[in-house]
Every structure is written in C-alpha cells, then in structure tokens.
mmCIF file of C-alpha atoms (C1' of nucleotides) in Angstrom:
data_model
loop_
_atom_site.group_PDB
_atom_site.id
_atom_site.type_symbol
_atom_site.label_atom_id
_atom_site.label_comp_id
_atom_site.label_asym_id
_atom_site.label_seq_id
_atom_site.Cartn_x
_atom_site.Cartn_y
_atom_site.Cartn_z
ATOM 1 C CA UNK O 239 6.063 7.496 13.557
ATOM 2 C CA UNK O 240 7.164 8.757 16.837
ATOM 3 C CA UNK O 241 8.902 11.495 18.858
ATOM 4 C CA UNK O 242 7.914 13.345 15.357
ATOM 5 C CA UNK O 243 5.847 13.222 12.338
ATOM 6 C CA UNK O 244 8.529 12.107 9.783
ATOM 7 C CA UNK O 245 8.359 12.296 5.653
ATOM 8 C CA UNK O 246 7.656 9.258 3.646
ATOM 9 C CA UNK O 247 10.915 10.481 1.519
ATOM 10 C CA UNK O 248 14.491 9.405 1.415
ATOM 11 C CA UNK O 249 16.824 10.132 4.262
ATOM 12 C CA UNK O 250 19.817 11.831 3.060
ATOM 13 C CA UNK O 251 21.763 11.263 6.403
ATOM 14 C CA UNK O 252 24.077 7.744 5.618
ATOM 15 C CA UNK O 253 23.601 6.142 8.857
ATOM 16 C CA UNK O 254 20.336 7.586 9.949
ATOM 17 C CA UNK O 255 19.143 5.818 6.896
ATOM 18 C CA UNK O 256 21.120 2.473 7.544
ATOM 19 C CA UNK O 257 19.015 2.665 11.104
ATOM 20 C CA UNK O 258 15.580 3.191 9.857
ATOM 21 C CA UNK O 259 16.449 0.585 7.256
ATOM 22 C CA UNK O 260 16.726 -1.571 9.738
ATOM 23 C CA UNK O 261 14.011 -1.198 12.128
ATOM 24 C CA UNK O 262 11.285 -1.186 8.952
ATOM 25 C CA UNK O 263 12.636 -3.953 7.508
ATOM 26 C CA UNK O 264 12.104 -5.746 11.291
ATOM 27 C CA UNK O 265 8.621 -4.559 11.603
ATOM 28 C CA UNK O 266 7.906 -5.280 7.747
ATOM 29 C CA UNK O 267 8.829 -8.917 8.380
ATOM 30 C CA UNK O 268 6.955 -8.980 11.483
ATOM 31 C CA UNK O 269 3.622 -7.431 9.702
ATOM 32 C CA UNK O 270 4.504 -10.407 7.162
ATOM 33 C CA UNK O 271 4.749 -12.908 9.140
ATOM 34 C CA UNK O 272 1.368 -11.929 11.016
ATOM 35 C CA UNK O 273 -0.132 -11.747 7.740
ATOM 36 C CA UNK O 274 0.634 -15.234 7.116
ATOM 37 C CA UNK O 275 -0.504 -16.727 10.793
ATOM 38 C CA UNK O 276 -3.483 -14.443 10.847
ATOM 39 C CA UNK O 277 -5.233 -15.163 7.596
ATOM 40 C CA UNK O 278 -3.395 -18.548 6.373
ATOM 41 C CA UNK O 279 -1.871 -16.340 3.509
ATOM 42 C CA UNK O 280 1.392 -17.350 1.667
ATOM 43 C CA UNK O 281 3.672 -14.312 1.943
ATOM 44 C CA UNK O 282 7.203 -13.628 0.942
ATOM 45 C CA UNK O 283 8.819 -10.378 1.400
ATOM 46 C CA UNK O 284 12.364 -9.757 -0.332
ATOM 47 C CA UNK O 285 14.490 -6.453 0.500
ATOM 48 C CA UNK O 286 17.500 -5.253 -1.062
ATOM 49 C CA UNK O 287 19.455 -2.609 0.795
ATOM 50 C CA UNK O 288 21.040 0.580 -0.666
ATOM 51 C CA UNK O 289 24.315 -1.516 -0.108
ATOM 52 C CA UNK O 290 22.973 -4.393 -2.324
ATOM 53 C CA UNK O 291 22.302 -6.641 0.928
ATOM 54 C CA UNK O 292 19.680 -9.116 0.157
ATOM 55 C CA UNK O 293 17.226 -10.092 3.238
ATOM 56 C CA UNK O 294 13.566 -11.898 2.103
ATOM 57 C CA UNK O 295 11.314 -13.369 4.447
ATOM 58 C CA UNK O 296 8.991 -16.406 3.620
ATOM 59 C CA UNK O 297 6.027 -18.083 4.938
ATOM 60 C CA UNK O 298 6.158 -20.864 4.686
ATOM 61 C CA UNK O 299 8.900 -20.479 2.637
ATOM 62 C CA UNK O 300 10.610 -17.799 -0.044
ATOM 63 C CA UNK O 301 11.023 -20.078 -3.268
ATOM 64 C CA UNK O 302 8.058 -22.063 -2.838
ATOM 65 C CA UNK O 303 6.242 -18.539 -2.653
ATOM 66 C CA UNK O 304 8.313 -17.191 -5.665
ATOM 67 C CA UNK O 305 7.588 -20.072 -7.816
ATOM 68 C CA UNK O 306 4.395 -20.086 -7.370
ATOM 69 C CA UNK O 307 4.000 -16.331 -8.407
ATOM 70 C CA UNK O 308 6.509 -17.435 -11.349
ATOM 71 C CA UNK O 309 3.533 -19.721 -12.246
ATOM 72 C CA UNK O 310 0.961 -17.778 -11.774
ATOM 73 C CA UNK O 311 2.740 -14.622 -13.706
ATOM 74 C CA UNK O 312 3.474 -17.291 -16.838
ATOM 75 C CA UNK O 313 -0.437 -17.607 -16.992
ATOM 76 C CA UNK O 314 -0.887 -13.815 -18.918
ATOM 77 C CA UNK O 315 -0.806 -15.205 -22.329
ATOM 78 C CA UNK O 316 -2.019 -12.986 -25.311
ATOM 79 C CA UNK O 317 -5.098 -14.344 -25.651
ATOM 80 C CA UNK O 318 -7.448 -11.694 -23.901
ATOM 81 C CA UNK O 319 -10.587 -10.574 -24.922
ATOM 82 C CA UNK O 320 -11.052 -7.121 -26.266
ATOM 83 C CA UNK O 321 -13.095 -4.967 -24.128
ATOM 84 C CA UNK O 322 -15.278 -2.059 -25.399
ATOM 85 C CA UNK O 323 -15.097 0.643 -23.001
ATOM 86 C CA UNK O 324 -15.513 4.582 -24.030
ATOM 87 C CA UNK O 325 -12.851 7.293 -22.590
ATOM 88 C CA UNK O 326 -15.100 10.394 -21.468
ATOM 89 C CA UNK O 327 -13.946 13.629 -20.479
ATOM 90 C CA UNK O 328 -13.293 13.069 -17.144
ATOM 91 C CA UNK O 329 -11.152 10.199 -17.735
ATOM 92 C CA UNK O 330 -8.541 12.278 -19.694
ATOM 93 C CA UNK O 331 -9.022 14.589 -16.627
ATOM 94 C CA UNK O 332 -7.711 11.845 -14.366
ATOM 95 C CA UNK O 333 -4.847 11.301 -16.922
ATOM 96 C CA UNK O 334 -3.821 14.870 -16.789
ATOM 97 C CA UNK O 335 -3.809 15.450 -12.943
ATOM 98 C CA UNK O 336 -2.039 12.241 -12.491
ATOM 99 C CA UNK O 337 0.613 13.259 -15.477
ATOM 100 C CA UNK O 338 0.848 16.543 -13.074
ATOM 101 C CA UNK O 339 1.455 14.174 -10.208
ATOM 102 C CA UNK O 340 3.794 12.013 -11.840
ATOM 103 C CA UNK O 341 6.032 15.152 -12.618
ATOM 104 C CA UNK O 342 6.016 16.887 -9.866
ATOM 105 C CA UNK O 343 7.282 14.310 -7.101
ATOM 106 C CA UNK O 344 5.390 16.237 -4.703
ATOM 107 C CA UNK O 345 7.353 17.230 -1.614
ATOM 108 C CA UNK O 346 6.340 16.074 1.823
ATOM 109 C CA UNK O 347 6.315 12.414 1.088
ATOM 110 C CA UNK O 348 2.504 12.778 -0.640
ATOM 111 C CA UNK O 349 1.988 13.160 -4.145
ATOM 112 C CA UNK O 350 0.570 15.897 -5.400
ATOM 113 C CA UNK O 351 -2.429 13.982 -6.287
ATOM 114 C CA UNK O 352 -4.034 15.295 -2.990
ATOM 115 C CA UNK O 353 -3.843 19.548 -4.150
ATOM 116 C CA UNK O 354 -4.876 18.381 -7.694
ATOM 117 C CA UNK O 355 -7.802 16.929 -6.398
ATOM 118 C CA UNK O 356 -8.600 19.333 -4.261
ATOM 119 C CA UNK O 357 -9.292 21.835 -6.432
ATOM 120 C CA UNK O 358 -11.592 20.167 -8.406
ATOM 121 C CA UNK O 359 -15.322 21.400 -8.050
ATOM 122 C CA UNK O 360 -18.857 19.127 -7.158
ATOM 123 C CA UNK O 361 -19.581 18.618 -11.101
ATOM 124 C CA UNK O 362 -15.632 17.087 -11.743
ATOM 125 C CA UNK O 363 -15.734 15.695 -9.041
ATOM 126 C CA UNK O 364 -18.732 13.271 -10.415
ATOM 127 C CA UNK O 365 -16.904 12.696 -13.320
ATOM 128 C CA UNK O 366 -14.049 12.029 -12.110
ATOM 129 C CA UNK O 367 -16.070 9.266 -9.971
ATOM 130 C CA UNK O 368 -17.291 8.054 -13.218
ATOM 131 C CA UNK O 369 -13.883 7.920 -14.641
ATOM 132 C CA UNK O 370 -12.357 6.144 -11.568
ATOM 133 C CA UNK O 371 -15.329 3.335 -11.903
ATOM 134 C CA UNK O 372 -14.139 2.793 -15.671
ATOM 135 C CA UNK O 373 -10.577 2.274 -14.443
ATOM 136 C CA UNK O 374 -11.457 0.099 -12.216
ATOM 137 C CA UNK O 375 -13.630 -2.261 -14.599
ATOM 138 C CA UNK O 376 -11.003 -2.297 -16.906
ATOM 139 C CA UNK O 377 -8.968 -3.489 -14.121
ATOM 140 C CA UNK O 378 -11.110 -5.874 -12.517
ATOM 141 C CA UNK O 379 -11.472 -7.894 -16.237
ATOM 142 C CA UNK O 380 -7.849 -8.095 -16.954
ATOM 143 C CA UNK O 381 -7.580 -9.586 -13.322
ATOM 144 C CA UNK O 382 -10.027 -12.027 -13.856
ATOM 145 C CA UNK O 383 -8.692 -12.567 -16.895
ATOM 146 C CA UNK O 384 -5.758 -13.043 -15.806
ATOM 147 C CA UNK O 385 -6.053 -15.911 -12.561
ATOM 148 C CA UNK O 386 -8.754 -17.360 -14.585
ATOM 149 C CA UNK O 387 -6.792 -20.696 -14.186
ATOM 150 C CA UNK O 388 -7.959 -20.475 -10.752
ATOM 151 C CA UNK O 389 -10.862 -22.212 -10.231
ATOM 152 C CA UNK O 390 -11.529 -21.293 -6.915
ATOM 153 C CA UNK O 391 -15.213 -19.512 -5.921
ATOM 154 C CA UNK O 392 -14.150 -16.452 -3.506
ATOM 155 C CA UNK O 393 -16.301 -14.522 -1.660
ATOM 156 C CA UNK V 199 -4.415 -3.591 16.969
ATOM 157 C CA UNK V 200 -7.066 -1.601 17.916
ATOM 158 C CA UNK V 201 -9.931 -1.446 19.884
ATOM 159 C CA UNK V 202 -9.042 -4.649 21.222
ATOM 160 C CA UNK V 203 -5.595 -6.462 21.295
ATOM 161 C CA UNK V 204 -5.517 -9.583 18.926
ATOM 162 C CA UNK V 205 -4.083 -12.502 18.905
ATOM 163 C CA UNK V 206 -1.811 -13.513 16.012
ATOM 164 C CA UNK V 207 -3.316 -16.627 14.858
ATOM 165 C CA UNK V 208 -5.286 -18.250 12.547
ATOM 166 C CA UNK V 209 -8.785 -15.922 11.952
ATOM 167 C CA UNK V 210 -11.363 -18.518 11.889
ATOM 168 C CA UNK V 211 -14.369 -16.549 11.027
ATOM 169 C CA UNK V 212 -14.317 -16.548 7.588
ATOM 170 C CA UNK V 213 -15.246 -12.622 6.461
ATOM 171 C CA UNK V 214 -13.583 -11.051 9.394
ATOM 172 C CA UNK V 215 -10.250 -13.254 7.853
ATOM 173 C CA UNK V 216 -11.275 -11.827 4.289
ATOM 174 C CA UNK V 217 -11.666 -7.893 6.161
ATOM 175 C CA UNK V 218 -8.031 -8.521 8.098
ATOM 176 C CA UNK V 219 -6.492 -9.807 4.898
ATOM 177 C CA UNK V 220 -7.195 -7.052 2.740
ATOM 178 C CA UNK V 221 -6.432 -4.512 5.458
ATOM 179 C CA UNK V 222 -2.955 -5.870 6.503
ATOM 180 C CA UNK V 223 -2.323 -6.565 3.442
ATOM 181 C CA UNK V 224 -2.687 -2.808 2.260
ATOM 182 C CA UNK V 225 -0.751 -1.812 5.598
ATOM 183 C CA UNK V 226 2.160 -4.036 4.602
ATOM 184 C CA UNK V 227 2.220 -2.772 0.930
ATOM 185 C CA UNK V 228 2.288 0.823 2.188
ATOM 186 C CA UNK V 229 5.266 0.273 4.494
ATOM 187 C CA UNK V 230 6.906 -1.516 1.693
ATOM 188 C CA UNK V 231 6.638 1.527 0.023
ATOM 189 C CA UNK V 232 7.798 3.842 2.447
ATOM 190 C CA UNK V 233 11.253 1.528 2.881
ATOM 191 C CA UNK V 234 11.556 1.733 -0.769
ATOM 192 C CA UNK V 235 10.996 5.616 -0.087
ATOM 193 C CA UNK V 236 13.083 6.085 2.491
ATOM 194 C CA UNK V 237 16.064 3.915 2.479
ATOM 195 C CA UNK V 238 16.139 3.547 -1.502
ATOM 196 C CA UNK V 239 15.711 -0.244 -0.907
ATOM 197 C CA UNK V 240 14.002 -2.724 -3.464
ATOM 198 C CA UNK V 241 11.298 -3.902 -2.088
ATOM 199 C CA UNK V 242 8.686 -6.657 -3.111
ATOM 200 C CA UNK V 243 5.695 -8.446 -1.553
ATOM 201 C CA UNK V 244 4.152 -11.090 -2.650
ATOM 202 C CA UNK V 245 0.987 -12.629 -0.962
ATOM 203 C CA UNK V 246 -1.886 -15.609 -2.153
ATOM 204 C CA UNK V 247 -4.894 -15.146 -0.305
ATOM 205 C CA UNK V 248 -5.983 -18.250 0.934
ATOM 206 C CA UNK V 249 -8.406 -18.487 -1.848
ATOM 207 C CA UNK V 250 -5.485 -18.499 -4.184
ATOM 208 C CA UNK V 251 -5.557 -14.499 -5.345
ATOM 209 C CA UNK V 252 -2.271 -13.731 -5.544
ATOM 210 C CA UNK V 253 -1.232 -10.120 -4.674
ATOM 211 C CA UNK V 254 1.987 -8.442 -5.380
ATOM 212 C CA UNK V 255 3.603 -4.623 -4.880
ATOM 213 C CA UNK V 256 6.970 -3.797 -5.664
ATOM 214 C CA UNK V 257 9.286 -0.938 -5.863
ATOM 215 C CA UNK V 258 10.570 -0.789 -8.539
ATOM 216 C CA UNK V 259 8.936 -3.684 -10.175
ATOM 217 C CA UNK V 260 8.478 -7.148 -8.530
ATOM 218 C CA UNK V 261 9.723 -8.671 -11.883
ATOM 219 C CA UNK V 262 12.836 -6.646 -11.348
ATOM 220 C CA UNK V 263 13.151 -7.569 -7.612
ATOM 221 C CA UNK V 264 12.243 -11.352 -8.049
ATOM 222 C CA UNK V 265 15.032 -11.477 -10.673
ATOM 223 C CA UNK V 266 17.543 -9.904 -8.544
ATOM 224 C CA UNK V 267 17.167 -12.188 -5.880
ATOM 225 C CA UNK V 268 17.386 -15.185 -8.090
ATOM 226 C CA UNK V 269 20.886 -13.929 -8.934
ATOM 227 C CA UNK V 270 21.402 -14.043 -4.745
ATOM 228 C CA UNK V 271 24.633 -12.407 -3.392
ATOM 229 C CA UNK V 272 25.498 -11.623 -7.253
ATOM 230 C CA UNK V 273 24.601 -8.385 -6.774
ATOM 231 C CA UNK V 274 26.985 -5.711 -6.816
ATOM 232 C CA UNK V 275 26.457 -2.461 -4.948
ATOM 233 C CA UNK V 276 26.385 -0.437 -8.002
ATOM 234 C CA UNK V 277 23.515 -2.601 -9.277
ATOM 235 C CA UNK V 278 20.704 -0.841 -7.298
ATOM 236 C CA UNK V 279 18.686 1.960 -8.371
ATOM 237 C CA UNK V 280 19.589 5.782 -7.089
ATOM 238 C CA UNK V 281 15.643 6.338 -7.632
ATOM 239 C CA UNK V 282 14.018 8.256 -4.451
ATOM 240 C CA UNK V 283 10.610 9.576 -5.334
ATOM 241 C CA UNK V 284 7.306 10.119 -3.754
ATOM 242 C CA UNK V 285 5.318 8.554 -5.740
ATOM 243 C CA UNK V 286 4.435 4.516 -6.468
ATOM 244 C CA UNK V 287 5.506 2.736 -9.290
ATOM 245 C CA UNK V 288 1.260 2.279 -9.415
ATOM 246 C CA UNK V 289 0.603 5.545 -9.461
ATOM 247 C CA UNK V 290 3.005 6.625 -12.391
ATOM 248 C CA UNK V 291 2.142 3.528 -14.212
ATOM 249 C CA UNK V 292 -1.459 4.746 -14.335
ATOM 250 C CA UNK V 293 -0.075 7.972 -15.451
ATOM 251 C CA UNK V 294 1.472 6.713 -17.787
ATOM 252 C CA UNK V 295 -1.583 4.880 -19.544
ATOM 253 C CA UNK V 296 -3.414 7.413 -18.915
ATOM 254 C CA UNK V 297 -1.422 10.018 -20.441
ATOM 255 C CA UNK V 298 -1.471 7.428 -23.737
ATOM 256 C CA UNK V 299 -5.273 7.186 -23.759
ATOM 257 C CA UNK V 300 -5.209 10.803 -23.499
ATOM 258 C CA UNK V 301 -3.339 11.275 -26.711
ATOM 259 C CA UNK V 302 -4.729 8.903 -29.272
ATOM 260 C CA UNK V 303 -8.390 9.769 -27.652
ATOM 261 C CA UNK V 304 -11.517 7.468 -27.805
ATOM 262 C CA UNK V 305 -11.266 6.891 -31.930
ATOM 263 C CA UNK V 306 -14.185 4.201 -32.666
ATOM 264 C CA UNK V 307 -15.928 3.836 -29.154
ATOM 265 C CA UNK V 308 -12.804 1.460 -27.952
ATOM 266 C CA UNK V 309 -10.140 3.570 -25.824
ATOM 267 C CA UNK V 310 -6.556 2.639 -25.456
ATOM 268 C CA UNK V 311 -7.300 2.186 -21.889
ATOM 269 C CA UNK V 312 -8.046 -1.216 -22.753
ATOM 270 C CA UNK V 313 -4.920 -2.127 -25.033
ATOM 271 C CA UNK V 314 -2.722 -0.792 -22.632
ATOM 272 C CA UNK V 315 -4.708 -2.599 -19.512
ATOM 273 C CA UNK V 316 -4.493 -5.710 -21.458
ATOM 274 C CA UNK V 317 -0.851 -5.173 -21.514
ATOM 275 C CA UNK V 318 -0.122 -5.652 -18.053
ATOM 276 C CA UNK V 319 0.924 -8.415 -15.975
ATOM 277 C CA UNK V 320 -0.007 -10.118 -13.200
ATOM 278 C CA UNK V 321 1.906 -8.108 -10.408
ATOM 279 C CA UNK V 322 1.260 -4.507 -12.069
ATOM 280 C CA UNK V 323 -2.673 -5.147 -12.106
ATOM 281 C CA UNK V 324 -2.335 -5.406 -8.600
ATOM 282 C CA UNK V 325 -0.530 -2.190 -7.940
ATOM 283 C CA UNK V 326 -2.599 -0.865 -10.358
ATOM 284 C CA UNK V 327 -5.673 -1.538 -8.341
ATOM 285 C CA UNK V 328 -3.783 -0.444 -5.614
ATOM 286 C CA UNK V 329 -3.345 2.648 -7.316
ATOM 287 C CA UNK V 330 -7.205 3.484 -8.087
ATOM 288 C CA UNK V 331 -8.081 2.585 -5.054
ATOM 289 C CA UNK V 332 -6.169 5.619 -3.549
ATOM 290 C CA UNK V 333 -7.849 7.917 -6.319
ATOM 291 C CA UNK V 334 -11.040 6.608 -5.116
ATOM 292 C CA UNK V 335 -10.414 7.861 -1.700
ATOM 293 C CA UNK V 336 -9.009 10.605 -2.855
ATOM 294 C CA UNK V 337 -11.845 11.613 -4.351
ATOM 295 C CA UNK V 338 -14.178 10.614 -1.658
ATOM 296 C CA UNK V 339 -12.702 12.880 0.734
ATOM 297 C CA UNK V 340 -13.055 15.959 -2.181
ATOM 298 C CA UNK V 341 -16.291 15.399 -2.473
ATOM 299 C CA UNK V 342 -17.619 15.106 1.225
ATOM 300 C CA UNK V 343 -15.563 18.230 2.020
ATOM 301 C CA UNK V 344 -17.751 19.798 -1.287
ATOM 302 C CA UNK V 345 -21.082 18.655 0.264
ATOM 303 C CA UNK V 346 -20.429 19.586 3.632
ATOM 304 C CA UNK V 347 -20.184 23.102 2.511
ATOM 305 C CA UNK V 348 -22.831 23.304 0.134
ATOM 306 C CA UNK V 349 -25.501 23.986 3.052
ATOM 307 C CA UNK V 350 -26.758 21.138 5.261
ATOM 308 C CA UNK V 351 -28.817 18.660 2.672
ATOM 309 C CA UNK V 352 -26.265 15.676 3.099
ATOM 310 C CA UNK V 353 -26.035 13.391 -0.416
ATOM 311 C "C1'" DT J 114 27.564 0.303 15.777
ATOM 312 C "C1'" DA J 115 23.984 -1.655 18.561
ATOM 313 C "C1'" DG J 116 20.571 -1.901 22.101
ATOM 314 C "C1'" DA J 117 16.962 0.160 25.346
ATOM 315 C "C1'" DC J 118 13.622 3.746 26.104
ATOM 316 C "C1'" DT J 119 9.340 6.436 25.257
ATOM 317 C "C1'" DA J 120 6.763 10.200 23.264
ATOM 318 C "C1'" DT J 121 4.279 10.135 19.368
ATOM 319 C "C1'" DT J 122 2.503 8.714 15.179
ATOM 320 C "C1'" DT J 123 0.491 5.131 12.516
ATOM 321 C "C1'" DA J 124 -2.103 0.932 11.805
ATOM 322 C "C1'" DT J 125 -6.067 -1.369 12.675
ATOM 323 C "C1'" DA J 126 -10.231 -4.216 15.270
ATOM 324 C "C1'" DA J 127 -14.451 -3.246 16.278
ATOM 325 C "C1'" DT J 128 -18.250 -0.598 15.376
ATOM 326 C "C1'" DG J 129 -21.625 1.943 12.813
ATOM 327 C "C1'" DA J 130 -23.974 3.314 8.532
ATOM 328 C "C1'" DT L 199 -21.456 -6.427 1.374
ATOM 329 C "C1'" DT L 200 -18.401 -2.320 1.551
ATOM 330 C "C1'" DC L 201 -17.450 2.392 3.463
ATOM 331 C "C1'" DA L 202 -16.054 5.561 7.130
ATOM 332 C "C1'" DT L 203 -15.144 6.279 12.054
ATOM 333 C "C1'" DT L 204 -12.947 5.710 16.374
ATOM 334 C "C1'" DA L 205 -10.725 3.753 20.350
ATOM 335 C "C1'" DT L 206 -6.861 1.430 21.062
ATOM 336 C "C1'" DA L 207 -2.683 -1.397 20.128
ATOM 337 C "C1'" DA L 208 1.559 -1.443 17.728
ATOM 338 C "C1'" DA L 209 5.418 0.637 15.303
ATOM 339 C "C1'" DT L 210 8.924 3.712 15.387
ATOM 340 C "C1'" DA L 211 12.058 8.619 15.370
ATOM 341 C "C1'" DG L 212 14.692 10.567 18.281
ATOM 342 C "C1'" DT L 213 17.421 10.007 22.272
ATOM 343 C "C1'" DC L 214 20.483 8.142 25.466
ATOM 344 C "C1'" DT L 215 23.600 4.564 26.780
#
DNA sequence: TAGACTATTTATAATGA
DNA sequence: TTCATTATAAATAGTCT
C-alpha cells in the first residue's frame, strides 16, 4: 500500500515477511480497536505468527469475547427446518467457475473469480444474478436460524 | 477516513453507526485476510454488533484459531499451517458446496444447497456471506461493463 | 533488529442515485 | 433502505538510519 502496489500473496523473503507481519498486525489491532469505540461493537482479534507467536487483541476483553462466540456457536443444534429451494442452471454455473477458482489459486493475489466472470455474456450474467440471490436466501435462513436465540429487533 | 476526518468515538446516529459497522467491519476482515495471505499467520476476528449479530472470519477456520489460542503458548512452531493461497477459506467453502450441489443435481425440487447450508456453523455462514457478497459485486461490475457497451439505453 | 520517513496505495465518510 | 462514486484520510512498502 505504498511506495508500490504490492500482491495480496505470501512473501517469500524471511524477514521482509517478519516486518510486514508486524506492521499489519499493528494497524489490524488499531482498525479493531476503532471498530469497537466507533460503533460500541465487541471485537477480539487473535493472530498467530508463522513462528507460532500468539498476539489477540480484545475489546473489552479477549475471553469474555471468545466465550461469548463459544455460546453463541453452541446454539447450531440439528434442529433446522428444511428449506425447498430449486438449483437452476446458472447456479451449477456459479459452482463450476468457482471450482475453476478454487483450483487455480489465481496469481496476483486475486482469484481467478474476476477472468471467469468476465467472460460471461449479458444472458449468464442474469442468471448468474439469479443464482447469487438463491445463495444468498439460503444463507440468510440458516443465519436467522441460527442467532434465533437472539431476541433482539435490528434494523 | 475520507471526505472528512473522524473522530474515533462512539457513532451516535444510529444508521450512520449501522453503515460504519458493516463497512469497517468488511475492511478489517479483508486485512485479516491479507495477513493470513501474506505472512501465513492464523488469523481470526470475531465481532457482535451492538445489536448482538455476531460476525466472525478466519483463516483457516475460527474454530481452528479459537482452539489454538485456548491451548496459549502450547503451541509449537511446527503446529501452524504452511498454507499460502489466494483465495478465502469463504470462497473455497462455497466451492466446495457448490461443486456437491452440482453433482447430485436438483433430484425432487430440493437441492443439496440446502443440506449442505444447513450444515454450517455459526462462523462459516458469516464468511460465507462474505463470500457471495464478493460474487455479487463481481457480477455487478460484469454486467455494467456489458450494458455500457451495448449502445447507450442504460438498464 | 528496530525506528522514522514518505510516496503511494488503500480504506472509507460523505454524497448521490 | 442499499448501491456506487468520489474526495480525502489513513495505512503501509520501500528506504534510510
């Protein structure tokens, strides 16, 4: 992010590495921590370094953060409704560009996602709309389903 | 940061808190990502929304990270993973189930999407939605570049 | 190995649709 | 409300101590 555009892929150089390691990690705790101030959200951040050094940052603090994700996490039982949602075409056209994607560990730090979509024409790309809307309900209900235990009325 | 500097403190305005949540919140997920990226660090982030919605990325897992740290100091060097890709856990894990749906195919009207949805936890739905969210853009971007070719009749 | 420095890139607050 | 856009602040890669 400065002096040059740099890729979002690992840094083979030892110490160059150790560096940016620790300057993200700085400014990852400080985004945290403004997180937290700015929008009274609980945050906790935990990083383990190549060399197996532990740092976490917690407001207000680590545990009480990770237990209450614990608790949260322990309320996905088995008891969830079956949805009734179809597959179309264009949904097993998402699956196979993102199976491309998945392979490929696109260079240059993006996946390859990006050229896959690309090429896609203006019909597709409806569908593949359409497609990303199913995902997306699916999602949504297993969320809800999920911190259901929640009783609070957002938004 | 932008357009005006900010203060870091408590948003009182209660949609422009709900805009800056979701917004630094997807800025600190994405550098957690590129640490995990670059330095081959475990990362994991964990934030509840002041309404209570919990949120949660990790790289690899936050199960896997959460655990780790509960063993603090434990750790051995060897114990951390020589994974470097470009892609998110999110984005292969929707790969993944995708690639499944693809396969067994929409038998009687109900997909697999929706078993394999059901299957996930708390943290993955999040990285999950995450992960469509980028598709969504994605795809956004595809199809404005499509229009804006196809003469001058906008949408 | 650890700070400063700063040229750039990246994130984002405000705005607009 | 939720997008996309844009002007600007903030983060940071490379560099030099």
């Amino acid at each position: 992010m400065a002096r040059r555009s740099v890729e979002i892929k690992k840094i083979q150089d030892r110490s160059k590495r150790q560096v940016t390691f620790t300057k993200r990690r700085q400014g990852l705790f400080k985004k945290a921590g403004q997180l937290h101030s700015m929008c009274d959200a609980d945050v906790a951040v935990i990083a383990f370094s190549l060399a197996g050094n532990a740092y976490a940052f917690g407001d207000p603090s680590v545990s009480s953060i990770l237990d209450r994700y614990r608790q949260a996490g322990a309320a996905s039982p088995e008891d969830i409704y079956p949805v009734a949602v179809n597959l179309t075409a264009a949904e097993k056209k998402v699956g196979e560009i993102l199976e491309k994607a998945a392979e490929t560990k696109g260079a240059g730090g993006r996946s390859v996602w990006d050229k896959e979509v690309e090429k896609l024409g203006f019909g597709e790309i409806e569908e593949m709309e359409n497609a990303v809307e199913e995902m997306k309900k699916l999602i949504g209900l297993q969320k809800r389903r999920i911190l259901s235990n929640e009783s609070n009325c957002g938004e």
